[in-house]
mmCIF file of C-alpha atoms in Angstrom:
data_model
loop_
_atom_site.group_PDB
_atom_site.id
_atom_site.type_symbol
_atom_site.label_atom_id
_atom_site.label_comp_id
_atom_site.label_asym_id
_atom_site.label_seq_id
_atom_site.Cartn_x
_atom_site.Cartn_y
_atom_site.Cartn_z
ATOM 1 C CA MET A 1 69.493 33.985 20.245
ATOM 2 C CA ARG A 2 73.000 32.605 20.838
ATOM 3 C CA LYS A 3 72.604 33.524 24.502
ATOM 4 C CA ILE A 4 69.382 31.527 24.821
ATOM 5 C CA ILE A 5 71.037 28.445 23.100
ATOM 6 C CA TYR A 6 74.002 28.850 25.394
ATOM 7 C CA GLN A 7 71.765 28.948 28.477
ATOM 8 C CA LEU A 8 69.818 25.847 27.388
ATOM 9 C CA ALA A 9 73.001 23.973 26.716
ATOM 10 C CA LEU A 10 74.339 24.927 30.144
ATOM 11 C CA MET A 11 71.139 23.770 31.810
ATOM 12 C CA THR A 12 71.326 20.380 29.864
ATOM 13 C CA ILE A 13 74.894 19.974 31.131
ATOM 14 C CA VAL A 14 73.811 20.762 34.748
ATOM 15 C CA PHE A 15 70.881 18.291 34.533
ATOM 16 C CA GLN A 16 73.085 15.606 33.188
ATOM 17 C CA THR A 17 75.695 16.146 35.764
ATOM 18 C CA GLN A 18 73.120 15.997 38.642
ATOM 19 C CA ALA A 19 71.703 12.812 37.204
ATOM 20 C CA GLN A 20 75.110 11.245 36.952
ATOM 21 C CA SER A 21 75.806 12.325 40.468
ATOM 22 C CA ILE A 22 72.670 10.632 41.988
ATOM 23 C CA THR A 23 73.419 7.416 39.953
ATOM 24 C CA LYS A 24 76.978 7.325 41.310
ATOM 25 C CA SER A 25 75.709 7.907 44.853
ATOM 26 C CA LEU A 26 73.208 5.137 44.499
ATOM 27 C CA ASP A 27 75.661 2.712 43.061
ATOM 28 C CA GLN A 28 78.229 3.408 45.851
ATOM 29 C CA TYR A 29 75.661 2.862 48.521
ATOM 30 C CA MET A 30 74.324 -0.334 47.098
ATOM 31 C CA THR A 31 77.963 -1.593 46.809
ATOM 32 C CA GLN A 32 78.364 -0.854 50.516
ATOM 33 C CA VAL A 33 75.005 -2.800 51.283
ATOM 34 C CA ARG A 34 76.200 -5.697 49.173
ATOM 35 C CA GLY A 35 79.396 -5.796 51.166
ATOM 36 C CA GLY A 36 77.528 -6.111 54.417
ATOM 37 C CA SER A 37 77.098 -2.477 55.514
ATOM 38 C CA TYR A 38 74.101 -1.559 57.672
ATOM 39 C CA ASP A 39 74.541 2.230 57.208
ATOM 40 C CA PRO A 40 71.354 4.098 56.821
ATOM 41 C CA ILE A 41 70.277 5.484 53.409
ATOM 42 C CA PRO A 42 72.324 8.656 52.863
ATOM 43 C CA SER A 43 70.264 11.858 52.853
ATOM 44 C CA LYS A 44 71.900 12.889 49.629
ATOM 45 C CA ILE A 45 69.915 9.961 48.073
ATOM 46 C CA LEU A 46 66.693 10.514 49.965
ATOM 47 C CA LYS A 47 66.715 14.342 49.453
ATOM 48 C CA THR A 48 67.891 14.444 45.789
ATOM 49 C CA LYS A 49 66.067 16.666 43.466
ATOM 50 C CA GLU A 50 66.695 14.155 40.623
ATOM 51 C CA VAL A 51 63.998 11.823 42.001
ATOM 52 C CA ALA A 52 62.724 10.696 38.603
ATOM 53 C CA THR A 53 66.303 9.615 37.571
ATOM 54 C CA LEU A 54 66.694 7.923 41.069
ATOM 55 C CA LEU A 55 63.470 5.952 40.650
ATOM 56 C CA THR A 56 64.518 4.789 37.179
ATOM 57 C CA GLU A 57 67.871 3.629 38.436
ATOM 58 C CA LEU A 58 66.280 1.837 41.311
ATOM 59 C CA ASN A 59 64.308 -0.323 38.887
ATOM 60 C CA ARG A 60 67.468 -2.258 38.061
ATOM 61 C CA TYR A 61 68.214 -2.919 41.725
ATOM 62 C CA GLN A 62 64.713 -4.261 42.281
ATOM 63 C CA GLN A 63 65.729 -7.073 39.962
ATOM 64 C CA ASP A 64 68.956 -7.919 41.910
ATOM 65 C CA THR A 65 69.578 -11.489 42.932
ATOM 66 C CA VAL A 66 70.340 -10.505 46.558
ATOM 67 C CA PRO A 67 67.237 -9.930 48.654
ATOM 68 C CA LYS A 68 68.870 -7.263 50.868
ATOM 69 C CA ILE A 69 69.620 -5.222 47.696
ATOM 70 C CA ARG A 70 66.065 -5.453 46.464
ATOM 71 C CA ALA A 71 64.685 -4.636 49.852
ATOM 72 C CA LYS A 72 66.786 -1.535 50.121
ATOM 73 C CA ALA A 73 65.727 -0.407 46.724
ATOM 74 C CA TYR A 74 62.045 -0.732 47.610
ATOM 75 C CA ALA A 75 62.685 1.189 50.834
ATOM 76 C CA ILE A 76 64.217 4.096 48.970
ATOM 77 C CA VAL A 77 61.297 3.997 46.412
ATOM 78 C CA LYS A 78 58.851 4.146 49.350
ATOM 79 C CA SER A 79 60.680 7.038 51.206
ATOM 80 C CA VAL A 80 61.299 9.386 48.160
ATOM 81 C CA GLY A 81 57.910 8.639 46.768
ATOM 82 C CA GLN A 82 55.918 9.341 49.909
ATOM 83 C CA GLN A 83 57.833 12.567 50.618
ATOM 84 C CA SER A 84 57.253 13.955 47.089
ATOM 85 C CA ASN A 85 54.456 16.414 46.256
ATOM 86 C CA GLN A 86 54.655 15.745 42.575
ATOM 87 C CA ALA A 87 51.849 13.581 41.282
ATOM 88 C CA SER A 88 54.095 12.023 38.551
ATOM 89 C CA ILE A 89 56.765 10.981 41.012
ATOM 90 C CA ARG A 90 54.221 9.414 43.457
ATOM 91 C CA LEU A 91 52.641 7.606 40.605
ATOM 92 C CA GLN A 92 56.094 6.329 39.375
ATOM 93 C CA ALA A 93 56.894 5.154 42.982
ATOM 94 C CA VAL A 94 53.693 3.319 43.357
ATOM 95 C CA GLY A 95 54.205 1.638 40.060
ATOM 96 C CA LEU A 96 57.624 0.502 41.163
ATOM 97 C CA LEU A 97 56.301 -0.693 44.564
ATOM 98 C CA THR A 98 53.535 -2.828 43.050
ATOM 99 C CA LYS A 99 56.234 -4.715 41.159
ATOM 100 C CA GLY A 100 57.393 -5.917 44.470
ATOM 101 C CA LEU A 101 54.261 -8.141 44.765
ATOM 102 C CA GLN A 102 55.964 -10.494 42.441
ATOM 103 C CA ASP A 103 59.063 -10.809 44.578
ATOM 104 C CA LYS A 104 59.878 -14.254 46.050
ATOM 105 C CA ASP A 105 60.853 -12.888 49.437
ATOM 106 C CA SER A 106 57.922 -12.692 51.851
ATOM 107 C CA GLY A 107 59.650 -9.868 53.867
ATOM 108 C CA ILE A 108 59.948 -7.712 50.752
ATOM 109 C CA ILE A 109 56.280 -8.347 49.864
ATOM 110 C CA ASP A 110 55.149 -7.291 53.390
ATOM 111 C CA ALA A 111 57.268 -4.134 53.236
ATOM 112 C CA VAL A 112 55.985 -3.309 49.795
ATOM 113 C CA MET A 113 52.327 -3.588 51.033
ATOM 114 C CA GLU A 114 53.107 -1.411 54.003
ATOM 115 C CA GLY A 115 54.707 1.088 51.734
ATOM 116 C CA LEU A 116 51.708 1.169 49.328
ATOM 117 C CA SER A 117 49.358 1.879 52.228
ATOM 118 C CA GLY A 118 51.165 5.017 52.981
ATOM 119 C CA PHE A 119 50.182 6.636 49.554
ATOM 120 C CA ALA A 120 46.892 8.154 48.484
ATOM 121 C CA VAL A 121 44.330 6.439 46.314
ATOM 122 C CA GLN A 122 44.990 8.968 43.371
ATOM 123 C CA ASP A 123 48.705 7.712 43.309
ATOM 124 C CA PHE A 124 47.637 4.357 41.953
ATOM 125 C CA ALA A 125 47.275 3.938 38.276
ATOM 126 C CA ALA A 126 44.705 1.475 36.742
ATOM 127 C CA GLN A 127 47.504 -1.073 36.102
ATOM 128 C CA ASP A 128 48.636 -0.831 39.736
ATOM 129 C CA LYS A 129 45.081 -1.524 40.996
ATOM 130 C CA GLU A 130 44.876 -4.491 38.652
ATOM 131 C CA THR A 131 48.195 -5.883 39.798
ATOM 132 C CA ILE A 132 46.926 -5.754 43.490
ATOM 133 C CA GLY A 133 43.599 -7.310 42.514
ATOM 134 C CA GLN A 134 45.248 -10.163 40.621
ATOM 135 C CA TYR A 135 47.519 -10.780 43.567
ATOM 136 C CA ILE A 136 44.532 -11.903 45.747
ATOM 137 C CA ASP A 137 44.499 -15.685 45.981
ATOM 138 C CA SER A 138 44.049 -18.046 48.875
ATOM 139 C CA THR A 139 47.765 -19.078 48.543
ATOM 140 C CA ALA A 140 49.067 -15.487 48.453
ATOM 141 C CA ILE A 141 51.626 -14.323 50.957
ATOM 142 C CA HIS A 142 50.363 -11.642 53.460
ATOM 143 C CA LEU A 143 46.860 -12.056 51.874
ATOM 144 C CA ASP A 144 45.157 -10.122 54.643
ATOM 145 C CA THR A 145 47.039 -6.978 53.873
ATOM 146 C CA ALA A 146 46.466 -7.362 50.096
ATOM 147 C CA LEU A 147 42.677 -7.680 50.910
ATOM 148 C CA LYS A 148 42.637 -4.489 52.908
ATOM 149 C CA LEU A 149 44.553 -2.670 50.059
ATOM 150 C CA ALA A 150 41.795 -3.774 47.704
ATOM 151 C CA GLY A 151 39.105 -2.578 49.975
ATOM 152 C CA TRP A 152 40.860 0.739 50.573
ATOM 153 C CA LEU A 153 41.313 1.180 46.765
ATOM 154 C CA GLN A 154 37.644 0.278 46.150
ATOM 155 C CA LEU A 155 38.531 -2.528 43.748
ATOM 156 C CA SER A 156 34.871 -3.491 43.215
ATOM 157 C CA ALA A 157 35.793 -5.597 40.184
ATOM 158 C CA TYR A 158 37.355 -8.071 42.621
ATOM 159 C CA LYS A 159 34.487 -8.285 45.060
ATOM 160 C CA SER A 160 33.661 -11.842 43.879
ATOM 161 C CA VAL A 161 37.348 -12.864 44.196
ATOM 162 C CA ILE A 162 37.304 -11.561 47.714
ATOM 163 C CA GLY A 163 34.128 -13.352 48.368
ATOM 164 C CA GLN A 164 35.722 -16.538 47.334
ATOM 165 C CA ILE A 165 38.345 -16.174 50.002
ATOM 166 C CA ILE A 166 35.551 -16.120 52.610
ATOM 167 C CA GLN A 167 34.273 -19.458 51.205
ATOM 168 C CA SER A 168 37.745 -21.039 50.983
ATOM 169 C CA ASP A 169 39.872 -22.928 53.531
ATOM 170 C CA ALA A 170 41.845 -19.696 54.140
ATOM 171 C CA SER A 171 42.878 -18.824 57.692
ATOM 172 C CA PHE A 172 40.496 -16.918 60.070
ATOM 173 C CA THR A 173 42.821 -13.889 59.705
ATOM 174 C CA ASP A 174 42.489 -13.871 55.934
ATOM 175 C CA LYS A 175 38.713 -14.412 56.033
ATOM 176 C CA TRP A 176 38.265 -11.503 58.530
ATOM 177 C CA ALA A 177 40.300 -9.331 56.374
ATOM 178 C CA ALA A 178 38.136 -10.131 53.433
ATOM 179 C CA ARG A 179 35.041 -9.197 55.428
ATOM 180 C CA LEU A 180 36.774 -5.945 56.370
ATOM 181 C CA ALA A 181 37.690 -5.168 52.861
ATOM 182 C CA LEU A 182 34.108 -5.740 51.602
ATOM 183 C CA CYS A 183 32.785 -3.592 54.501
ATOM 184 C CA ARG A 184 35.113 -0.811 53.404
ATOM 185 C CA MET A 185 33.539 -1.156 49.967
ATOM 186 C CA GLY A 186 30.049 -0.726 51.359
ATOM 187 C CA ASP A 187 29.002 -4.359 51.258
ATOM 188 C CA GLN A 188 26.023 -4.619 53.611
ATOM 189 C CA GLN A 189 26.202 -8.345 54.008
ATOM 190 C CA SER A 190 29.782 -8.226 55.347
ATOM 191 C CA THR A 191 28.918 -5.307 57.518
ATOM 192 C CA ALA A 192 25.999 -7.188 59.096
ATOM 193 C CA TYR A 193 28.228 -10.213 59.563
ATOM 194 C CA LEU A 194 30.948 -8.158 61.342
ATOM 195 C CA LEU A 195 28.360 -6.525 63.673
ATOM 196 C CA THR A 196 26.795 -9.923 64.600
ATOM 197 C CA LYS A 197 30.282 -11.329 65.469
ATOM 198 C CA LEU A 198 31.141 -8.099 67.466
ATOM 199 C CA SER A 199 28.050 -8.238 69.464
ATOM 200 C CA ARG A 200 29.292 -11.599 70.953
ATOM 201 C CA ALA A 201 32.885 -10.650 71.346
ATOM 202 C CA PRO A 202 34.420 -10.315 74.853
ATOM 203 C CA MET A 203 35.938 -6.865 75.471
ATOM 204 C CA ASP A 204 39.584 -6.967 76.619
ATOM 205 C CA ASP A 205 43.049 -5.915 75.699
ATOM 206 C CA ASP A 206 43.448 -8.637 73.067
ATOM 207 C CA PHE A 207 40.236 -7.595 71.305
ATOM 208 C CA VAL A 208 41.301 -3.872 71.323
ATOM 209 C CA TYR A 209 44.720 -4.498 69.925
ATOM 210 C CA ASP A 210 43.859 -7.297 67.544
ATOM 211 C CA PHE A 211 40.486 -6.153 66.116
ATOM 212 C CA VAL A 212 39.787 -2.436 66.751
ATOM 213 C CA PRO A 213 42.422 -1.227 64.201
ATOM 214 C CA GLY A 214 40.729 -3.352 61.511
ATOM 215 C CA LEU A 215 37.344 -1.944 62.521
ATOM 216 C CA VAL A 216 38.619 1.557 62.162
ATOM 217 C CA TYR A 217 40.039 0.726 58.790
ATOM 218 C CA THR A 218 36.448 -0.041 57.550
ATOM 219 C CA ARG A 219 35.502 3.672 57.873
ATOM 220 C CA ASN A 220 31.883 2.277 58.123
ATOM 221 C CA PRO A 221 29.383 4.429 60.118
ATOM 222 C CA GLU A 222 27.671 1.351 61.592
ATOM 223 C CA ILE A 223 31.045 -0.083 62.784
ATOM 224 C CA PHE A 224 31.979 3.302 64.244
ATOM 225 C CA GLU A 225 28.752 3.351 66.156
ATOM 226 C CA TYR A 226 29.737 0.066 67.749
ATOM 227 C CA LEU A 227 33.181 1.638 68.638
ATOM 228 C CA GLU A 228 31.309 4.529 70.208
ATOM 229 C CA GLY A 229 29.596 2.012 72.525
ATOM 230 C CA ILE A 230 33.017 0.944 73.792
ATOM 231 C CA ILE A 231 33.991 4.532 74.382
ATOM 232 C CA GLN A 232 30.828 5.179 76.285
ATOM 233 C CA SER A 233 31.074 1.917 78.443
ATOM 234 C CA ASP A 234 32.109 2.209 81.971
ATOM 235 C CA LYS A 235 33.365 -1.484 82.076
ATOM 236 C CA ALA A 236 36.959 -1.560 83.078
ATOM 237 C CA ASN A 237 38.254 -4.549 81.056
ATOM 238 C CA CYS A 238 41.657 -3.480 79.847
ATOM 239 C CA MET A 239 45.027 -3.307 81.552
ATOM 240 C CA SER A 240 46.731 -0.138 82.343
ATOM 241 C CA ALA A 241 49.762 0.833 80.316
ATOM 242 C CA ASP A 242 51.772 1.180 83.552
ATOM 243 C CA PRO A 243 53.555 -2.070 83.892
ATOM 244 C CA ASP A 244 53.641 -1.603 87.783
ATOM 245 C CA SER A 245 49.823 -1.369 87.961
ATOM 246 C CA ASN A 246 47.393 -4.276 88.021
ATOM 247 C CA LYS A 247 44.396 -1.864 87.968
ATOM 248 C CA LYS A 248 42.015 -2.436 85.093
ATOM 249 C CA ILE A 249 41.089 0.602 82.978
ATOM 250 C CA LEU A 250 38.336 1.486 80.462
ATOM 251 C CA CYS A 251 38.984 0.115 77.026
ATOM 252 C CA GLY A 252 37.432 3.264 75.742
ATOM 253 C CA TYR A 253 40.821 5.050 76.168
ATOM 254 C CA ARG A 254 42.503 2.841 73.642
ATOM 255 C CA VAL A 255 39.534 3.013 71.261
ATOM 256 C CA MET A 256 39.656 6.839 71.480
ATOM 257 C CA GLU A 257 43.239 6.787 70.478
ATOM 258 C CA TYR A 258 42.416 4.676 67.376
ATOM 259 C CA ILE A 259 39.495 6.701 66.042
ATOM 260 C CA ALA A 260 40.949 10.188 66.737
ATOM 261 C CA PRO A 261 42.946 10.578 63.517
ATOM 262 C CA VAL A 262 40.048 9.452 61.171
ATOM 263 C CA ILE A 263 37.224 11.616 62.467
ATOM 264 C CA ILE A 264 36.993 15.170 60.991
ATOM 265 C CA ASP A 265 36.820 17.968 63.722
ATOM 266 C CA PHE A 266 37.487 15.397 66.455
ATOM 267 C CA PRO A 267 37.538 17.241 69.781
ATOM 268 C CA LEU A 268 41.111 16.168 70.692
ATOM 269 C CA PRO A 269 44.273 17.217 68.854
ATOM 270 C CA VAL A 270 46.551 14.699 67.193
ATOM 271 C CA ASP A 271 50.081 15.056 65.915
ATOM 272 C CA GLU A 272 51.380 14.508 62.373
ATOM 273 C CA PHE A 273 51.479 10.770 63.120
ATOM 274 C CA GLY A 274 47.954 10.597 64.298
ATOM 275 C CA GLU A 275 48.947 10.265 68.076
ATOM 276 C CA LEU A 276 46.699 12.076 70.626
ATOM 277 C CA MET A 277 48.249 15.238 72.029
ATOM 278 C CA VAL A 278 46.654 15.129 75.524
ATOM 279 C CA ALA A 279 47.973 15.005 79.124
ATOM 280 C CA ASP A 280 44.802 14.052 80.978
ATOM 281 C CA TYR A 281 43.219 10.979 79.530
ATOM 282 C CA GLU A 282 40.283 10.894 82.043
ATOM 283 C CA GLN A 283 39.197 14.389 81.158
ATOM 284 C CA SER A 284 39.810 13.812 77.396
ATOM 285 C CA LEU A 285 37.576 10.729 77.460
ATOM 286 C CA GLN A 286 34.782 12.674 78.982
ATOM 287 C CA GLU A 287 35.213 15.424 76.419
ATOM 288 C CA VAL A 288 34.993 12.722 73.563
ATOM 289 C CA ARG A 289 31.894 11.270 75.226
ATOM 290 C CA ALA A 290 30.220 14.642 75.358
ATOM 291 C CA TRP A 291 31.184 15.385 71.779
ATOM 292 C CA LEU A 292 29.753 12.091 70.648
ATOM 293 C CA ASP A 293 26.520 12.771 72.444
ATOM 294 C CA GLN A 294 26.263 16.039 70.625
ATOM 295 C CA HIS A 295 27.143 14.726 67.204
ATOM 296 C CA ASP A 296 24.946 11.865 66.094
ATOM 297 C CA ILE A 297 26.350 12.303 62.615
ATOM 298 C CA TYR A 298 29.988 13.227 61.932
ATOM 299 C CA GLU A 299 32.310 12.826 59.069
ATOM 300 C CA ILE A 300 34.891 10.091 58.830
ATOM 301 C CA ARG A 301 38.003 10.488 56.765
ATOM 302 C CA LYS A 302 37.789 8.061 53.883
ATOM 303 C CA GLU A 303 41.048 8.834 52.088
ATOM 304 C CA GLY A 304 43.554 7.049 54.374
ATOM 305 C CA PHE A 305 44.355 3.372 54.604
#
């Protein structure tokens, strides 16, 4: 019995020592940042096993008066949260990140939203979803991203609020994001609106880079059917990635890159970052075209942002 008590006491001391160590490391690093250091976040902080303690300690730095301190705190929360496999840690990290929506610095708000998009839907508690929903307002900073977060998280309780954005004097970017978000939630009216607008849109580089990522975000089968049409088209309306070439190329190459990570059993391999792993793009496009011809119905990954 004494041996068990001794072992428990020893474990408690070890845990306390480790917790004190990560707190000290964090404080030392933040002091350096406050002094003007641009050193990257130390691996001993990002790789610590005391993640729960680290996240708790970061909460006070998120309330600091210096923006770069708050920004660094949110960056650490994002990094350790996304790399964790523990549901409780990911939930805690998302909870801390959503607090950043109340920050006064637009850069921090933007970074926080980008960070949130890298988690999974199940990492968001009901309160986190409500915080995001309540953030939606025509005057909100980076409203377009907030709207897409709402659509991804299926915040159906805020459909009417999102609809009000469409009817407001918000920018085209925000109104388009509202349509995309509603489409992601299965709203047929918004889907029909998007398809009507797309049928009249000129196909070129600007369209592909500015609009296709948002269309892929919808995960909507009807929208993907439209994207298939671009892949199957033989119209060369896009510029080559080669800066020394003025030759126009098929826009389907770019669209193929965008849809590859979100279609299950797609015929081309992608790496961990969703980038295509192919050497011959011409041959790859033909493979994708043939695969689409043979698969009238395919499964779209719904879980990712």
